[in-house]
XYZ file of C-alpha atoms in Angstrom:
556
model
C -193.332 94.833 22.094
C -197.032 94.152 22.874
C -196.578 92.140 25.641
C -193.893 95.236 27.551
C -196.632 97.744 26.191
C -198.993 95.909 28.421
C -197.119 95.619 31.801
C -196.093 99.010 31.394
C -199.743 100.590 31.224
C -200.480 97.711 34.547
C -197.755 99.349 35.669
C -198.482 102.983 34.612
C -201.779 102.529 36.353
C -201.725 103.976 39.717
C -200.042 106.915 38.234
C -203.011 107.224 35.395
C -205.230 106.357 38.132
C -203.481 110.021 40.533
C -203.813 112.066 37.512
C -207.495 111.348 36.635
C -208.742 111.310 39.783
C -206.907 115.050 40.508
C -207.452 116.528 37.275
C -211.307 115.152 35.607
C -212.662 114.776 39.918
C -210.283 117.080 41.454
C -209.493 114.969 44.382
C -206.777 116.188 46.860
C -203.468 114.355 46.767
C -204.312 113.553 50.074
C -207.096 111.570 49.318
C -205.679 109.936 45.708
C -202.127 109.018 46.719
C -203.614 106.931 49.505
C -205.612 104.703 47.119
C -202.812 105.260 44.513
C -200.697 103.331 46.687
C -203.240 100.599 46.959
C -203.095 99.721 43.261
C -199.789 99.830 43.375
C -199.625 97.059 46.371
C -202.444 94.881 44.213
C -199.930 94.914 41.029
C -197.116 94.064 43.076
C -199.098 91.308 44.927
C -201.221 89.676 41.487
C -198.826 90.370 38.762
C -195.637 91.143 39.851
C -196.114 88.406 42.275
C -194.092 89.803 45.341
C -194.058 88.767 48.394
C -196.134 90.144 51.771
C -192.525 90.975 53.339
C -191.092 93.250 50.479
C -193.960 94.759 49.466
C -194.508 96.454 52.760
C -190.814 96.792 53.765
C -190.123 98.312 50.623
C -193.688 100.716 51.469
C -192.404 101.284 55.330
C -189.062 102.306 53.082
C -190.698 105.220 51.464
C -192.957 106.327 54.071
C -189.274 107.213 56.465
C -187.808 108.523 53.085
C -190.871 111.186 52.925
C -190.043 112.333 56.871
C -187.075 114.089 55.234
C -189.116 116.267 52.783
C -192.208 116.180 55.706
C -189.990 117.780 58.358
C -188.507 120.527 55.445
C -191.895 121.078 54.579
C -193.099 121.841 58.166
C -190.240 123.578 59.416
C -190.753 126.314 56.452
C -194.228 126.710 56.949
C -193.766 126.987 60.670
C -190.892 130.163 60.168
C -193.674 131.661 57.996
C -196.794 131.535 60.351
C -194.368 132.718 62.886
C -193.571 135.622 60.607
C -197.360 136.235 60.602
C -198.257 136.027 63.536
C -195.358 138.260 64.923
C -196.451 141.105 62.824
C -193.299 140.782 60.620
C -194.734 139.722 57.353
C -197.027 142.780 58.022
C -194.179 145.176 58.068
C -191.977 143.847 55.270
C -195.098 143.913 52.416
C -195.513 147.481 53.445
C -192.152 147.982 53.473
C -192.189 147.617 49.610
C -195.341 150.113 49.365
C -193.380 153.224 48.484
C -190.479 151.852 46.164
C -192.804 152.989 42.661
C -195.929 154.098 40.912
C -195.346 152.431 38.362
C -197.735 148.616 38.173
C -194.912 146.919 36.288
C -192.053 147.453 38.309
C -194.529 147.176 41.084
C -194.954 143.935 39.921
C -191.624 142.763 39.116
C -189.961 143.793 42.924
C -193.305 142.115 44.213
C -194.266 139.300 42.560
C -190.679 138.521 40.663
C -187.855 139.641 43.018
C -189.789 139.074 46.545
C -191.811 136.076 45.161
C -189.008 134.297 44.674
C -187.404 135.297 48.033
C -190.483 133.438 49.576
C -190.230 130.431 47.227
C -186.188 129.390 48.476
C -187.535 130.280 52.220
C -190.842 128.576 52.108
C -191.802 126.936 48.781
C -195.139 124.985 48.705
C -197.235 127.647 46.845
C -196.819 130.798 49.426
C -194.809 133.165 47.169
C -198.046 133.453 44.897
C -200.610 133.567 47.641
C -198.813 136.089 50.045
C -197.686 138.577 46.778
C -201.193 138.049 45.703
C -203.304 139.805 47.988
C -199.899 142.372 48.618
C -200.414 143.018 44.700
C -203.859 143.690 45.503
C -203.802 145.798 48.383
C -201.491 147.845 46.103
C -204.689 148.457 43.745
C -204.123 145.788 41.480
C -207.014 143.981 39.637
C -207.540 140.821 41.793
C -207.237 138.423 38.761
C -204.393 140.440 37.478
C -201.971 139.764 40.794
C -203.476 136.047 40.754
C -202.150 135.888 36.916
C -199.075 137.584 37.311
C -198.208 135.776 40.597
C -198.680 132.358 39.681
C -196.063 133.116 36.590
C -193.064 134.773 38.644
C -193.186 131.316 40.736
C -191.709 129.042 38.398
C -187.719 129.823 38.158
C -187.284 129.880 41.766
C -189.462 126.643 42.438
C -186.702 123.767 41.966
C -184.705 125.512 44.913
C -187.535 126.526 47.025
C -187.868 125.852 50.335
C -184.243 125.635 50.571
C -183.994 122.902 47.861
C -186.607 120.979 48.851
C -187.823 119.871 44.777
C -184.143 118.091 44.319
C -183.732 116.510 47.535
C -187.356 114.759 46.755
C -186.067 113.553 43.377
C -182.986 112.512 45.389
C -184.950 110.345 47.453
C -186.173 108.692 44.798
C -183.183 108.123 42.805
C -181.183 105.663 45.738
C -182.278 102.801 43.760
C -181.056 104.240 40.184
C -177.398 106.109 41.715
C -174.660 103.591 42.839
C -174.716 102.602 46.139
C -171.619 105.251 46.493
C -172.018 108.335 48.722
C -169.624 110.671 46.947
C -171.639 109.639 43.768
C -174.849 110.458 44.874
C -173.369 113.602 46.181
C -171.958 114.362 42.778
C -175.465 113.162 40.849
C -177.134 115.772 43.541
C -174.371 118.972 42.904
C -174.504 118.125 39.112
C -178.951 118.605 39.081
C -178.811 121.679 40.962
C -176.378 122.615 38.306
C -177.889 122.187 35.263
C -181.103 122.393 36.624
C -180.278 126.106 37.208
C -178.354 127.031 34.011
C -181.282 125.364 31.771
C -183.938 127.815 34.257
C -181.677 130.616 33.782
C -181.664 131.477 30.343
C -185.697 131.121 30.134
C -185.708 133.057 33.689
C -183.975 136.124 32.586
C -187.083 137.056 30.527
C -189.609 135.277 32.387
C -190.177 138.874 34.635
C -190.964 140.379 31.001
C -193.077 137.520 29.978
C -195.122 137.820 33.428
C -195.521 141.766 32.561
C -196.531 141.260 28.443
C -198.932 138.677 29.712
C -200.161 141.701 32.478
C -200.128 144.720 30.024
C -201.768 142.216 27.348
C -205.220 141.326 29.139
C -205.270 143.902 31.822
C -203.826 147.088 30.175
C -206.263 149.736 28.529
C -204.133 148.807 25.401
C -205.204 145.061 25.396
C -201.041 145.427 24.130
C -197.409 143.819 24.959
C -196.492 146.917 24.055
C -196.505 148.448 26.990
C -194.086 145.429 28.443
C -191.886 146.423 25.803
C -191.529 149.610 26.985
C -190.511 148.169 30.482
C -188.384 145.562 28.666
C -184.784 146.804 29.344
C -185.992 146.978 33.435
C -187.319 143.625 33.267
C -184.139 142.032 32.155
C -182.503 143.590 34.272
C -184.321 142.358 37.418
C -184.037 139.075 35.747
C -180.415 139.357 35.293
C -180.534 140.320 39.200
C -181.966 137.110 40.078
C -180.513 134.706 37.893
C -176.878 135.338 37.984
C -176.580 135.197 42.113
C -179.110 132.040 41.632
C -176.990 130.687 38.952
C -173.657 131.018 40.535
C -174.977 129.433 44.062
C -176.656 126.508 42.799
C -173.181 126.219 40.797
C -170.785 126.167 44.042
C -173.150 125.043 46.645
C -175.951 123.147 45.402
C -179.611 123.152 46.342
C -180.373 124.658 49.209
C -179.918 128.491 48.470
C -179.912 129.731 44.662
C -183.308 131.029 45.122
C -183.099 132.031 48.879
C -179.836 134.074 48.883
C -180.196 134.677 45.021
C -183.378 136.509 45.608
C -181.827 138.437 48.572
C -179.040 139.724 47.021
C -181.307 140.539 43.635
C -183.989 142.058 45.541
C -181.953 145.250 46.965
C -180.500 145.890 43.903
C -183.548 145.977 41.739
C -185.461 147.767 44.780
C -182.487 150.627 44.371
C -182.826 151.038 40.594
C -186.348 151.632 40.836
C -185.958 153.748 43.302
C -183.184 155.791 40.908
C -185.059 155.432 38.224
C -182.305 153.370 36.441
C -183.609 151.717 33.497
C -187.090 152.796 34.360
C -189.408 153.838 31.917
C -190.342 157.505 31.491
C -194.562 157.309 31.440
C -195.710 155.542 34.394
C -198.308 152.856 33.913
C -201.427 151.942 35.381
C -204.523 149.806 34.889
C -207.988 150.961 33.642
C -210.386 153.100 36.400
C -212.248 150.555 38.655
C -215.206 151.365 36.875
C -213.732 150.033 33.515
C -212.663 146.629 35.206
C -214.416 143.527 33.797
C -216.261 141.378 36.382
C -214.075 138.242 36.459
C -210.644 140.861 37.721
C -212.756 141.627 40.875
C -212.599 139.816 44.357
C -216.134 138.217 44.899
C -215.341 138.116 48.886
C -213.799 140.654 50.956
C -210.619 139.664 51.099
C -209.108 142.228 54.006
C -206.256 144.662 53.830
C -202.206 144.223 53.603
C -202.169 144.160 57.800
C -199.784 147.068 59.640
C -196.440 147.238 59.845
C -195.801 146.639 64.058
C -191.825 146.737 64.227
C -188.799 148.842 62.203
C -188.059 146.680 58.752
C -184.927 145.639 60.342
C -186.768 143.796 62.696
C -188.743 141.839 60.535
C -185.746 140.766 58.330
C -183.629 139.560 60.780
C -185.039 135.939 60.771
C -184.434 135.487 56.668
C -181.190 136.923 57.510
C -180.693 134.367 59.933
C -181.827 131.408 57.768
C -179.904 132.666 54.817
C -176.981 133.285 56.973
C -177.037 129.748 58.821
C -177.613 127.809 55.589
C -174.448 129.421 54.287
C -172.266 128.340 56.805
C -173.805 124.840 57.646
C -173.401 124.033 53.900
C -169.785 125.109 52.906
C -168.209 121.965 53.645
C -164.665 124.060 54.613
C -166.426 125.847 57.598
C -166.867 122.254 59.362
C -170.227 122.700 60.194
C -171.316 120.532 57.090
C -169.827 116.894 57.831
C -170.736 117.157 61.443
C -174.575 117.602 60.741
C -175.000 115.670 58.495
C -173.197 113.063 60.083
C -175.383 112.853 63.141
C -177.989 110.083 61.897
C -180.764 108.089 63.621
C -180.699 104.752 61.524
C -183.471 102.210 61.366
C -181.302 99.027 59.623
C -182.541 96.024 57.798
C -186.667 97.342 57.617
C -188.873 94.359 58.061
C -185.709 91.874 57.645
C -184.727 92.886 54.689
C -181.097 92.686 54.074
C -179.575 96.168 53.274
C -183.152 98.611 53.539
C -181.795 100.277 55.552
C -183.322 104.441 56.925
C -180.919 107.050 58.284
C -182.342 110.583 59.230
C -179.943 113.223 59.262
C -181.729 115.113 61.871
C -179.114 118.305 62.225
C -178.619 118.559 58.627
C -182.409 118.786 57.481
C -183.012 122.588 56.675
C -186.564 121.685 58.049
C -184.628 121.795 61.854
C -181.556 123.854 61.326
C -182.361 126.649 60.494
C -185.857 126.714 59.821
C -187.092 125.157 63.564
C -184.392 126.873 65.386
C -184.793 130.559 63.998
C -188.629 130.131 64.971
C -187.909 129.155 68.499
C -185.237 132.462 67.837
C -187.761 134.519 66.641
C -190.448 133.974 69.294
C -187.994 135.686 71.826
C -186.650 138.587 69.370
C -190.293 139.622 68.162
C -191.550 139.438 71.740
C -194.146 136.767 70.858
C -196.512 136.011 73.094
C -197.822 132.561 74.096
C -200.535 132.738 72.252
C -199.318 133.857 69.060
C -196.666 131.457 69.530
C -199.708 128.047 70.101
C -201.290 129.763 66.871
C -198.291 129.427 64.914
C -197.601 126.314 65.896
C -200.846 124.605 65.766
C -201.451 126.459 62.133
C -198.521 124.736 60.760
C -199.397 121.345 62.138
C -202.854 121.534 60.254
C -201.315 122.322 57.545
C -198.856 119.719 57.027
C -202.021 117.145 57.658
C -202.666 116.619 53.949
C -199.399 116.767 53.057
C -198.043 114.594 55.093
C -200.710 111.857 53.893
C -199.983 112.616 50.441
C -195.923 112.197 51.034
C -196.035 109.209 53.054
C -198.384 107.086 50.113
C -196.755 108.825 47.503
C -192.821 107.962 48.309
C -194.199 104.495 49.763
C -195.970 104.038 45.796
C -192.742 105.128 44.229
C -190.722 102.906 46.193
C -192.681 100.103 45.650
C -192.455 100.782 42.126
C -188.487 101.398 42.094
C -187.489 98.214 44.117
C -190.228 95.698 42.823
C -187.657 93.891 40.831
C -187.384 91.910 43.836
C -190.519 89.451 42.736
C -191.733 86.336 42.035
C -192.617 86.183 38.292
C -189.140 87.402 36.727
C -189.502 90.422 36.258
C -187.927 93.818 36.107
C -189.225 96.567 38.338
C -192.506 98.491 37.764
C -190.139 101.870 36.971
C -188.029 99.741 34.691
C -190.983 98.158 32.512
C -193.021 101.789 32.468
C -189.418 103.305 31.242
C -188.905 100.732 28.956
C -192.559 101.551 27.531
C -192.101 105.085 27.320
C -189.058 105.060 25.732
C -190.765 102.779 22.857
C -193.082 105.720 22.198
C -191.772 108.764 22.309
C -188.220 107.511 21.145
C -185.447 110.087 20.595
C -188.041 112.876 20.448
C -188.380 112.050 24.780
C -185.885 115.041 25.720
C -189.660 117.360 24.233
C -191.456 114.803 26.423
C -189.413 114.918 29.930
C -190.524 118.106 30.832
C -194.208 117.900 29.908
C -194.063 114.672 32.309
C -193.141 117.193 35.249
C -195.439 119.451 34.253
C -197.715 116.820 34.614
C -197.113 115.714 37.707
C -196.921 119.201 39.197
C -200.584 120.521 37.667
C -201.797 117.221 39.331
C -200.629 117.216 42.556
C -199.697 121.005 43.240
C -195.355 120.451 44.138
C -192.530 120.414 42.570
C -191.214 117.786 44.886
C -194.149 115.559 44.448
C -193.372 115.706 41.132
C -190.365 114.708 41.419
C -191.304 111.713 43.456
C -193.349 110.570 41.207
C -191.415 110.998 38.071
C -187.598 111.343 38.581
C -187.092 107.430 38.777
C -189.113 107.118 35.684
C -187.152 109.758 33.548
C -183.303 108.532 34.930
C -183.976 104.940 33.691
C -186.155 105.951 30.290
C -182.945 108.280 29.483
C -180.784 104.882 30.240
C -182.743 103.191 27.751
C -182.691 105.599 24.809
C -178.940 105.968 25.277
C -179.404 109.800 26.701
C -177.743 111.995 29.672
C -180.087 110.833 32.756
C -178.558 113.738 34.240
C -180.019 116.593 31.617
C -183.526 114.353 31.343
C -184.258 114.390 35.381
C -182.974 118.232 35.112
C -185.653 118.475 32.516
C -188.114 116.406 34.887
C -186.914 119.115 37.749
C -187.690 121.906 35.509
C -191.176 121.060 34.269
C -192.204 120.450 37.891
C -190.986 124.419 38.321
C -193.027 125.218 35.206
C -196.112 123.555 36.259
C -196.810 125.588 39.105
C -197.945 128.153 37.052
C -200.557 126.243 35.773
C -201.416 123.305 38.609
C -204.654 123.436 40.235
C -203.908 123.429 44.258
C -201.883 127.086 43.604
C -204.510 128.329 41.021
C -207.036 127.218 44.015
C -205.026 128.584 46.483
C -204.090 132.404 44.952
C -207.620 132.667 43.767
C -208.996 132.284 47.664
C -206.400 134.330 48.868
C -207.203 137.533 46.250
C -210.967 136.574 45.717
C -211.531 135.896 42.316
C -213.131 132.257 42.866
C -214.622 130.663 40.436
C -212.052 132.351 37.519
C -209.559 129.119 37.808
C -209.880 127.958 34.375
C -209.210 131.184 32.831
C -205.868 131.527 34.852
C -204.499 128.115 33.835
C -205.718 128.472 30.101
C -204.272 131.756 29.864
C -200.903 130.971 31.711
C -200.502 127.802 29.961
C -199.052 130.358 27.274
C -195.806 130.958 29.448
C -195.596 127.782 30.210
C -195.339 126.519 26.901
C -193.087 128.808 25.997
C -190.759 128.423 28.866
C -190.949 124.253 28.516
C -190.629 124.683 24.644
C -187.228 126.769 25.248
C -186.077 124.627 27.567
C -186.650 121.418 25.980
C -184.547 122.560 22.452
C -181.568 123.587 24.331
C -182.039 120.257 26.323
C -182.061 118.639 22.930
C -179.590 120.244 21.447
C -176.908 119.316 24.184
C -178.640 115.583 24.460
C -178.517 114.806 20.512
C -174.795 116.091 20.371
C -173.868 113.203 22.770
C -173.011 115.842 25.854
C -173.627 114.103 29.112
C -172.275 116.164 32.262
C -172.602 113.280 34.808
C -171.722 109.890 33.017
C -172.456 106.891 34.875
């Protein structure tokens, strides 16, 4: 096995090369994946001994493959700065101002229940900075709402921005799948499903973990018990969440368990606070200002909440729209469905190659309909005017810059990887070798290893969906080798991407700016890799359990 050892880690070494670079340096993904990508195209070219034609046909392959997550990616960014800029995003944080006194449930509507709402719209690390600073501006301890933020985003994340996370693991999995539509549509239902039941039995406590976390290095207490006390409220807002997620991702697949399950959950637990049901009796607060340590404080001025311009109606109606055109555009009875997504602009036989062939669904990308389209809607119905409407714009084209770079070397890398079997010196693909590899090591204890491997790959590049580039590949054929469900391992791979965000450095970065606690990063990730543990720990057994029994829900 020395010899497969070896090519695996020449194999493994772009990917050793991203995570070093990100983590030890912290280099963008914009500026690793590039160079990433380079190794990748010296392997192929010295050892793998490919030729000039594949290696950049199968490159040119991945860079169109990543304009499908690129345009989802812009088109929920762009209905968000719209939001902004309109006012609307004003109104509808202050619309949650007078729900409770209480900090936990203030938390759990805020950073749970309307965190999660943003994650299925937008995804991409917004939920955690946008309930941040609304946290904050609420009278929350700056590193507290960072904390507490960055842990409600990680049930939601597989299905956020409209299913973005599974559709990039899709992308990557063409090669693996048969070349059979109906399969791959199958493969795709059957990871949404299980992706979601695995989340939802950690995610109905994960709003009480978030609080005991809170109440344990924030309260006066230094205690969980004060979570405790909130406990029955907590699962029940998790319960609210879950269940509509659950049942969603069950029937319909990817796009909207965490959209539409966090709109129908977030009335309902906005209503029982506001009864009282299940509500604690002593309301709970944090220390005086004056008692706060240094490190909870914002070191900048970091502004106020904004005001609320327009009725809350108003500012709802887009994610009403979204949620509502989703719905019918993906119920395949309606009709909609199969005439999106059959209109397709197809690039055929990419450099010459026989059978590489590209086909953008253009209609049926959430990234145009709805996203794109309830912008354009929404200038008109806010009464936007031109310049609000250039700002949003132009804001979410420089911020899909680095992503964009990232995407397009990162799915050109993994493609490389997943179709160099094509080559000159015998041998099987880069994915297949650095499966085979892991698969020697970590054996039949790999279903503990999958989701630490999307973990991974979300702390280094900051996405679920990158993560899932990376990785899914990897974990479909290492579960084909040790005889396992490839269906439960990617789900596992899905899931520890989700996890990861509480922990990976471009959202740490990013919620820390946004509430003004810079330069307390490493604190946040040491102290939420706790839930994270825990929740990949819980995940992984019952993963196990169902793996090691010889249950596979999607044989191949």
């Amino acid at each position: 096995m020395g010899s497969l050892l070896g090519l695996a880690f020449i194999a493994f070494i772009p990917i050793l090369f991203t995570v070093v670079v990100m983590t030890v340096f912290s280099w963008p993904a914009k500026r690793a994946l590039p160079l990433a990508w380079v190794l990748s195209v010296v392997i192929a070219f010295g050892v793998w001994r490919m030729d000039a034609q594949h290696v950049f046909g199968f490159s040119i392959f991945g860079v169109l493959k990543a304009l499908d997550v690129l345009i989802i990616i812009f088109g929920a960014i762009l209905i968000l700065n719209t939001l902004k800029k309109s006012g609307a995003m004003a109104t509808i944080n202050n619309g949650f101002m007078d729900v409770t006194k209480d900090r936990r449930i203030q938390a759990i509507i805020i950073g749970w229940m309307f965190g999660s709402f943003i994650e299925g719209a937008a995804g991409f690390g917004t939920p955690a900075a946008l309930a941040g600073p609304l946290l904050v501006g609420l009278g929350f301890p700056p590193l507290a709402a960072a904390l507490v933020a960055l842990i409600f985003d990680s049930t939601s994340v597989s299905f956020g921005a409209v299913g973005t996370p599974i559709f990039g693991a899709m992308s990557t999995l063409a090669g693996n799948l048969p070349q059979d539509q109906a399969v791959v549509e199958g493969f795709k239902l059957a990871l949404s499903q299980w992706t979601a039941l695995l989340h939802s039995v950690v995610g109905i406590f994960v709003p009480l973990l978030g609080i005991a976390m809170m109440t344990r290095f924030f309260g006066k207490e230094r205690s969980i018990k004060p979570a405790l006390e909130v406990a029955p409220f907590a699962i029940f807002a998790g319960l609210s969440f879950v269940v509509p997620y659950y049942l969603i991702a069950w029937f319909l697949g990817p796009e909207l368990p965490s959209l539409v399950g966090a709109l129908i959950g977030l009335p309902i637990v906005i209503v029982a606070a506001k009864k009282g049901f299940l509500v604690p009796k002593t309301t709970w607060d944090f220390p005086a200002k004056s008692e706060w340590q240094e490190d909870w404080k914002s070191v900048v001025d970091t502004g106020d909440v904004g005001e609320a311009k327009m009725s809350l109606v108003k500012a709802w109606v887009p994610y009403a729209l979204i949620a509502l055109i989703l719905v019918v555009t993906r119920v395949p009875s309606l009709g909609l469905k199969g005439f999106l997504a059959s209109q397709k602009l197809v690039i055929p036989n990419i450099l010459g190659i026989q059978g590489l062939d590209y086909g953008l669904m253009y209609l049926y990308l959430p990234g145009t309909v709805p996203f794109i389209l309830v912008a354009l809607l929404t200038h008109v119905m806010h009464g936007m005017n031109g310049e609000q409407i250039k700002a949003a714009w132009s804001d979410s084209f420089k911020q899909i810059t680095g992503a964009a770079i990232a995407l397009f070397f990162g799915v050109a890398m993994v493609q490389l990887m997943l179709k160099s079997g094509t080559n000159g010196a015998g041998l099987d693909s880069m994915m297949t070798i650095m499966a085979q590899g892991v698969a020697e090591i970590a054996g039949q204890a790999y279903p503990f290893v999958a989701p630490l491997i999307g973990v991974l790959g979300a702390f280094m590049s900051g996405s679920n969906t990158v993560s899932n580039i990376l990785f899914a590949s990897l974990q479909f054929e290492t579960a084909e080798i040790l005889n396992m469900s490839p269906l439960l391992i990617v789900a596992l791979q899905v899931i520890g991407g989700a996890i990861g965000n509480m922990i990976c450095v471009n959202n740490v970065v990013a919620v820390c700016a946004t509430v003004g606690t810079i330069g307390a990063e490493g604190k946040l990730i040491r102290r939420n890799a706790i839930p994270m543990i825990i929740y990949t720990l819980i995940v992984a057994v019952i993963a196990a359990v169902l793996i090691y029994s010889g249950f596979d829900p999607f044989p191949l």
